[in-house]
Short mmCIF file of C-alpha atoms in Angstrom, two decimals:
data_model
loop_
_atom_site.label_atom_id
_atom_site.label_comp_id
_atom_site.label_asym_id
_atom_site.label_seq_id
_atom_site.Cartn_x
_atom_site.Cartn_y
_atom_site.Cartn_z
CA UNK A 1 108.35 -168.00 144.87
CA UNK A 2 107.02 -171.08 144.35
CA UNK A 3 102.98 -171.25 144.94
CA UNK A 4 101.87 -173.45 148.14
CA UNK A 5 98.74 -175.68 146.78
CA UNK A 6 98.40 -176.88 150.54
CA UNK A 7 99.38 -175.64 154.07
CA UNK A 8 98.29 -176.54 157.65
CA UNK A 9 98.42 -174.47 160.62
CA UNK A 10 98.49 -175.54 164.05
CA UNK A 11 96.39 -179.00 163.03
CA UNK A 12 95.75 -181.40 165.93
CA UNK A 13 93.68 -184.25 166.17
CA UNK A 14 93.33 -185.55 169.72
CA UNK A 15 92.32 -189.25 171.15
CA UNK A 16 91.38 -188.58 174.78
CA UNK A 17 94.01 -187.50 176.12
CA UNK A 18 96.94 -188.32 173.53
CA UNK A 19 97.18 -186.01 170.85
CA UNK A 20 98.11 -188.05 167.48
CA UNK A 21 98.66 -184.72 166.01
CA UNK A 22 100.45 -181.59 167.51
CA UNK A 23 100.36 -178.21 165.91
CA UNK A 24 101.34 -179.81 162.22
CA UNK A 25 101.83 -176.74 159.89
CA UNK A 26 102.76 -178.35 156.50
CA UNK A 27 103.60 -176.11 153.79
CA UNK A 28 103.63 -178.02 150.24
CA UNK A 29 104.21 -176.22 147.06
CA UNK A 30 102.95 -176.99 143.34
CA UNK A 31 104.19 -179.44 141.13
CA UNK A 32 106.17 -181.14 144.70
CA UNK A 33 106.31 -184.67 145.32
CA UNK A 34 106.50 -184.06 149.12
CA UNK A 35 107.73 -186.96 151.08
CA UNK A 36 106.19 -187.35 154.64
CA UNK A 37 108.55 -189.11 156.86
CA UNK A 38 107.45 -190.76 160.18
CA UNK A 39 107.78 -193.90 162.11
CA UNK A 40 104.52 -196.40 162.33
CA UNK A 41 102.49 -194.58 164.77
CA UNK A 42 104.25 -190.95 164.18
CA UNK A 43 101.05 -189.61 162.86
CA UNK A 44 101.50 -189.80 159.10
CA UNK A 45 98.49 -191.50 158.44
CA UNK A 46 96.15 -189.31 160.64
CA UNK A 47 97.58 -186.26 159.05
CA UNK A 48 96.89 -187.50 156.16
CA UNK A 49 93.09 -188.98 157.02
CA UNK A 50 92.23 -185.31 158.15
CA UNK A 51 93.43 -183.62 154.94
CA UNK A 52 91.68 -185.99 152.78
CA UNK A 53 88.55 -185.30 154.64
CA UNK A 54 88.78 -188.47 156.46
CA UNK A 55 88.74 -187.57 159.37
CA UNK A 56 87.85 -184.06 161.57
CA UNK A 57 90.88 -182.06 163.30
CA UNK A 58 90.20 -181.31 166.63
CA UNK A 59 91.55 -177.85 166.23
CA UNK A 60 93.55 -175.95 163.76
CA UNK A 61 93.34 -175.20 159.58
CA UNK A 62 93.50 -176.35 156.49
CA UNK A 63 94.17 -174.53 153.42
CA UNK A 64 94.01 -176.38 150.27
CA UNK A 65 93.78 -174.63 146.51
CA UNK A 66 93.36 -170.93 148.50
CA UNK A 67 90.38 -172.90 150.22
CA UNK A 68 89.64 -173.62 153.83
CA UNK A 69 87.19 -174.22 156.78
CA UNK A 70 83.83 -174.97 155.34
CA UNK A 71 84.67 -173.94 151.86
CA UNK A 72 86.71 -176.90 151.35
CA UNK A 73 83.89 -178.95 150.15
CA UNK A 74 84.49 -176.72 146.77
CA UNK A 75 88.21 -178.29 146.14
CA UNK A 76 87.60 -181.98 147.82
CA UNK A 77 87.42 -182.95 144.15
CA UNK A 78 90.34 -181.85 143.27
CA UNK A 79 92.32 -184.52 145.66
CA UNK A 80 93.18 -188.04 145.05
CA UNK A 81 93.59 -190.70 147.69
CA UNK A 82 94.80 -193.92 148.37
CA UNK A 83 95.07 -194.31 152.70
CA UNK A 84 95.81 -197.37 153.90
CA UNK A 85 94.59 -200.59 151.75
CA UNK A 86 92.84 -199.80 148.17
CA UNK A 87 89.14 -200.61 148.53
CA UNK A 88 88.74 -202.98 145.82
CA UNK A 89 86.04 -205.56 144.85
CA UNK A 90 88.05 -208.82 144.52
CA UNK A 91 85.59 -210.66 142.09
CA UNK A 92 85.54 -207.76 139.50
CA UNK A 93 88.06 -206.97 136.81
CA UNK A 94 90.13 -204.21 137.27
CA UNK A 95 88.29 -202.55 134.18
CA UNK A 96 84.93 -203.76 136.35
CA UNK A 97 86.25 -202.02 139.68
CA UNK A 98 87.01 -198.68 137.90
CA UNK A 99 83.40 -198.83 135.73
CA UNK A 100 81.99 -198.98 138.97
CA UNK A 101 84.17 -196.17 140.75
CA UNK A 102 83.20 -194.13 137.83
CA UNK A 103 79.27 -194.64 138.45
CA UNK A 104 79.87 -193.77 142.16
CA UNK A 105 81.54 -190.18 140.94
CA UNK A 106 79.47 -189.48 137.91
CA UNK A 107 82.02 -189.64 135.50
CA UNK A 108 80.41 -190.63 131.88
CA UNK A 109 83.80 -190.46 129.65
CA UNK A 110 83.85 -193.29 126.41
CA UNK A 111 87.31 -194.73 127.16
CA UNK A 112 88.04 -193.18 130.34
CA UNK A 113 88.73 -196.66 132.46
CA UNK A 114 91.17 -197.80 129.71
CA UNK A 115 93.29 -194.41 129.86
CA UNK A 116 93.26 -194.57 133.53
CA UNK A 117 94.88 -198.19 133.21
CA UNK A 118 97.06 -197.09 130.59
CA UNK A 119 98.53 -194.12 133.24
CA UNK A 120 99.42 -197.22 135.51
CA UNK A 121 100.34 -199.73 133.63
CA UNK A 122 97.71 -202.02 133.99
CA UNK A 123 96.43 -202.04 130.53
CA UNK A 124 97.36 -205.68 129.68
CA UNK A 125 95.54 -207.17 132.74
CA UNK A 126 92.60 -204.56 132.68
CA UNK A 127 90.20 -207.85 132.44
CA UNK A 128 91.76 -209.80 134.91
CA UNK A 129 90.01 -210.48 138.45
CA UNK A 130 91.39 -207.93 140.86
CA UNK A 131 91.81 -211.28 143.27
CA UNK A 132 94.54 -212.54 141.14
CA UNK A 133 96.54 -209.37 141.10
CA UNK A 134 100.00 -209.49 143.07
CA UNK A 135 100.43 -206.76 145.95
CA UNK A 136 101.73 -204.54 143.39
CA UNK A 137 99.10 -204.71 141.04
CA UNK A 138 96.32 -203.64 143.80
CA UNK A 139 98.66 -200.55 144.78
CA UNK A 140 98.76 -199.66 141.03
CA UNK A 141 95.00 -200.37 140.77
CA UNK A 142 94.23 -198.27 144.05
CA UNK A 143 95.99 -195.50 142.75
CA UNK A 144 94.19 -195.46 139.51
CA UNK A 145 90.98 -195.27 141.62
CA UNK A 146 92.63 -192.35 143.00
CA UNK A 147 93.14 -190.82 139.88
CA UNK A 148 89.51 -191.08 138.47
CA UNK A 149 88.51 -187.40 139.38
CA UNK A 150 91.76 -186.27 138.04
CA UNK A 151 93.50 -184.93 140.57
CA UNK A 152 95.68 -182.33 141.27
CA UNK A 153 96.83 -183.35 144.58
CA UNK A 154 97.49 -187.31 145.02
CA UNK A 155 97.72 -188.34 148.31
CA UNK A 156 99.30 -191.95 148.80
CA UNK A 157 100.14 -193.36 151.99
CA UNK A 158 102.75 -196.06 152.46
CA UNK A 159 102.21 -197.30 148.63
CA UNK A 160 105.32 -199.14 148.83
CA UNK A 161 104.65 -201.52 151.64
CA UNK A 162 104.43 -205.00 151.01
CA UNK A 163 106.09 -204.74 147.23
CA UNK A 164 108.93 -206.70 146.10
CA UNK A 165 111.98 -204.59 144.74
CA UNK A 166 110.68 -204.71 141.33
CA UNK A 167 106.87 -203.76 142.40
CA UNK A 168 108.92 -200.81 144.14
CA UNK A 169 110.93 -199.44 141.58
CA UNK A 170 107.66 -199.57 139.05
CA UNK A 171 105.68 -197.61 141.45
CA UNK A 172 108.80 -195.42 141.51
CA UNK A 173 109.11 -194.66 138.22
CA UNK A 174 105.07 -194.31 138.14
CA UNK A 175 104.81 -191.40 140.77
CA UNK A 176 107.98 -189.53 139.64
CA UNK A 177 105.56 -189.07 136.47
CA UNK A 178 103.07 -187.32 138.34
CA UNK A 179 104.22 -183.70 138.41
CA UNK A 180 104.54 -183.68 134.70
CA UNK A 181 101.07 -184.04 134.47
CA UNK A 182 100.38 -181.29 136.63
CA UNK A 183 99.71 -183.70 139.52
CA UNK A 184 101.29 -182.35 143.09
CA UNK A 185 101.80 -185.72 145.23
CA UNK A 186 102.02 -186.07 148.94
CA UNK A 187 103.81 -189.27 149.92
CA UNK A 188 103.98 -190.85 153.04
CA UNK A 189 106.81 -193.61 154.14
CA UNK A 190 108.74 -195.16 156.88
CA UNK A 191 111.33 -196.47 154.57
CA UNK A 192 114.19 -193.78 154.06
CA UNK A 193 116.00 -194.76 151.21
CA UNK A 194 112.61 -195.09 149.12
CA UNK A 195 112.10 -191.24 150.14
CA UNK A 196 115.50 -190.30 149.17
CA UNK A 197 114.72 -191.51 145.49
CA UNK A 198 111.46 -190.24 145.22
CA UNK A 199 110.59 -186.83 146.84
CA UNK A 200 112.10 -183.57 146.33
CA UNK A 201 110.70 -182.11 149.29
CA UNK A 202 110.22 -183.91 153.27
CA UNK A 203 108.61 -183.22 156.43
CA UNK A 204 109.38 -185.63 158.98
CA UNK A 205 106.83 -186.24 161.97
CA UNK A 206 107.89 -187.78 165.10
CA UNK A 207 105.71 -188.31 167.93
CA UNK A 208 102.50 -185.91 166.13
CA UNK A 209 104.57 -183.28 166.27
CA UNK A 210 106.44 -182.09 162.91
CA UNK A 211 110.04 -181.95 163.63
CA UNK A 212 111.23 -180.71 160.08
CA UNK A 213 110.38 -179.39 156.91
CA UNK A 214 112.60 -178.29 153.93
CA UNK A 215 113.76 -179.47 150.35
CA UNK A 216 115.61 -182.45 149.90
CA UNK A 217 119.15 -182.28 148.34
CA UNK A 218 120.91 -185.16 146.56
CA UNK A 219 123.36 -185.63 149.02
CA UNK A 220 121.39 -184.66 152.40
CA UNK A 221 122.30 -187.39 154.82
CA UNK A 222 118.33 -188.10 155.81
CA UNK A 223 119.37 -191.34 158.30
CA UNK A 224 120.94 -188.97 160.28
CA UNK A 225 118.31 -185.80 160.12
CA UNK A 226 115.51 -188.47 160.75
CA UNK A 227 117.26 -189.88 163.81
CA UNK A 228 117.89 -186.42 164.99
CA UNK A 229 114.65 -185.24 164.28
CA UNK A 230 113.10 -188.82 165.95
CA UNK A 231 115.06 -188.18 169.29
CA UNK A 232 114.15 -184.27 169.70
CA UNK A 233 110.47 -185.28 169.18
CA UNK A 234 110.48 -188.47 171.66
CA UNK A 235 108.03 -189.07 174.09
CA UNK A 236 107.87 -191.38 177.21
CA UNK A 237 105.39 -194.09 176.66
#
């Protein structure tokens, strides 16, 4: 069997009375690129926020790396994140914005930024001002920030939106890499089809609560499970 790097059990994070997450257990195995499907306001991005450390569950676990409760702060660093827009300084080069990054963690490696750029493609704009980069560039750029620490889980929610069909397929190509190098990536979308290509494995959210969670095969018919899935889960406003 296949080792689980991260799991969740019974994670809810509650606004008042509206819970944004119900009872989530997520079970994501090694070397997966696990595709988290949801619609906007399904509770990908809070999930997501609470595993990264972002935010606090209101109740429930999370195991990371054989790791949880308090003794998470031991495997934080071993996590990569890019939620919501990449925090980047628009003045700076993107060479500039990852020299800084670097200060920030205490990483002191000769080269480093320019091997980091190389991983995403960026190596032939590495001087350019981050303001002058296309959407596609900053998603690229924000996910090399992610990778700084070297990660060995990448957590990247809704890279995709905003890009142009070529930006798309790039970024593609650029995650499908990941597992290769060890990386296990956690990827959260609204957009079906870009799952379909992408993930190998899906959990789809509807309404905080997780509706399903298996591997994806080649010709799974995921309009249909998501819709299914989606209507189950539905809540009155």
């Amino acid at each position: 069997m296949s080792e689980i790097l991260l799991q969740t059990h019974a994670l809810t994070k509650q606004y008042g009375h509206q819970k944004a997450v119900d009872n989530v257990d997520i079970h994501i195995k090694k070397g997966a690129i696990y595709g988290f499907i949801g619609r906007n306001g399904a509770g990908k991005t809070t999930c997501m926020r609470m595993i990264c450390g972002l935010a606090k569950p209101t109740s429930g676990d999370i195991e990371m790396f054989g790791y949880s409760g308090n003794e998470l702060t031991k495997v934080r660093s071993r996590v990569g994140c890019l939620i919501e827009t990449p925090g980047l300084y628009p003045n700076l080069s993107a060479q500039e914005n990852l020299k800084l990054k670097c200060k920030l963690f205490g990483i002191n490696k000769k080269g480093y930024t320019e091997e980091i750029l190389r991983k995403v493609g960026l190596s032939d704009v590495g001087k350019k001002k981050t303001k002058n980069f296309s959407l596609g560039m900053k998603q690229r750029l924000g996910i090399a920030v992610a990778l700084l620490n070297n990660p060995k889980l990448l957590i990247l929610d809704e890279p995709t939106n905003g890009l142009d069909p070529i930006g798309i397929e790039e970024l593609r190509e650029l995650i499908r890499s990941f597992p290769a190098k060890g990386i296990t990536v956690i990827l959260s979308s609204h957009i079906l089809s870009e799952v379909q290509q992408t993930a190998d494995h899906i959990g789809i959210i509807a309404g905080g609560v997780l509706g399903y969670e298996g591997k994806l095969n080649a010709n799974e018919n995921l309009e249909q499970l998501f819709m299914d899935v989606v209507k189950s889960n539905h809540r009155e406003g």
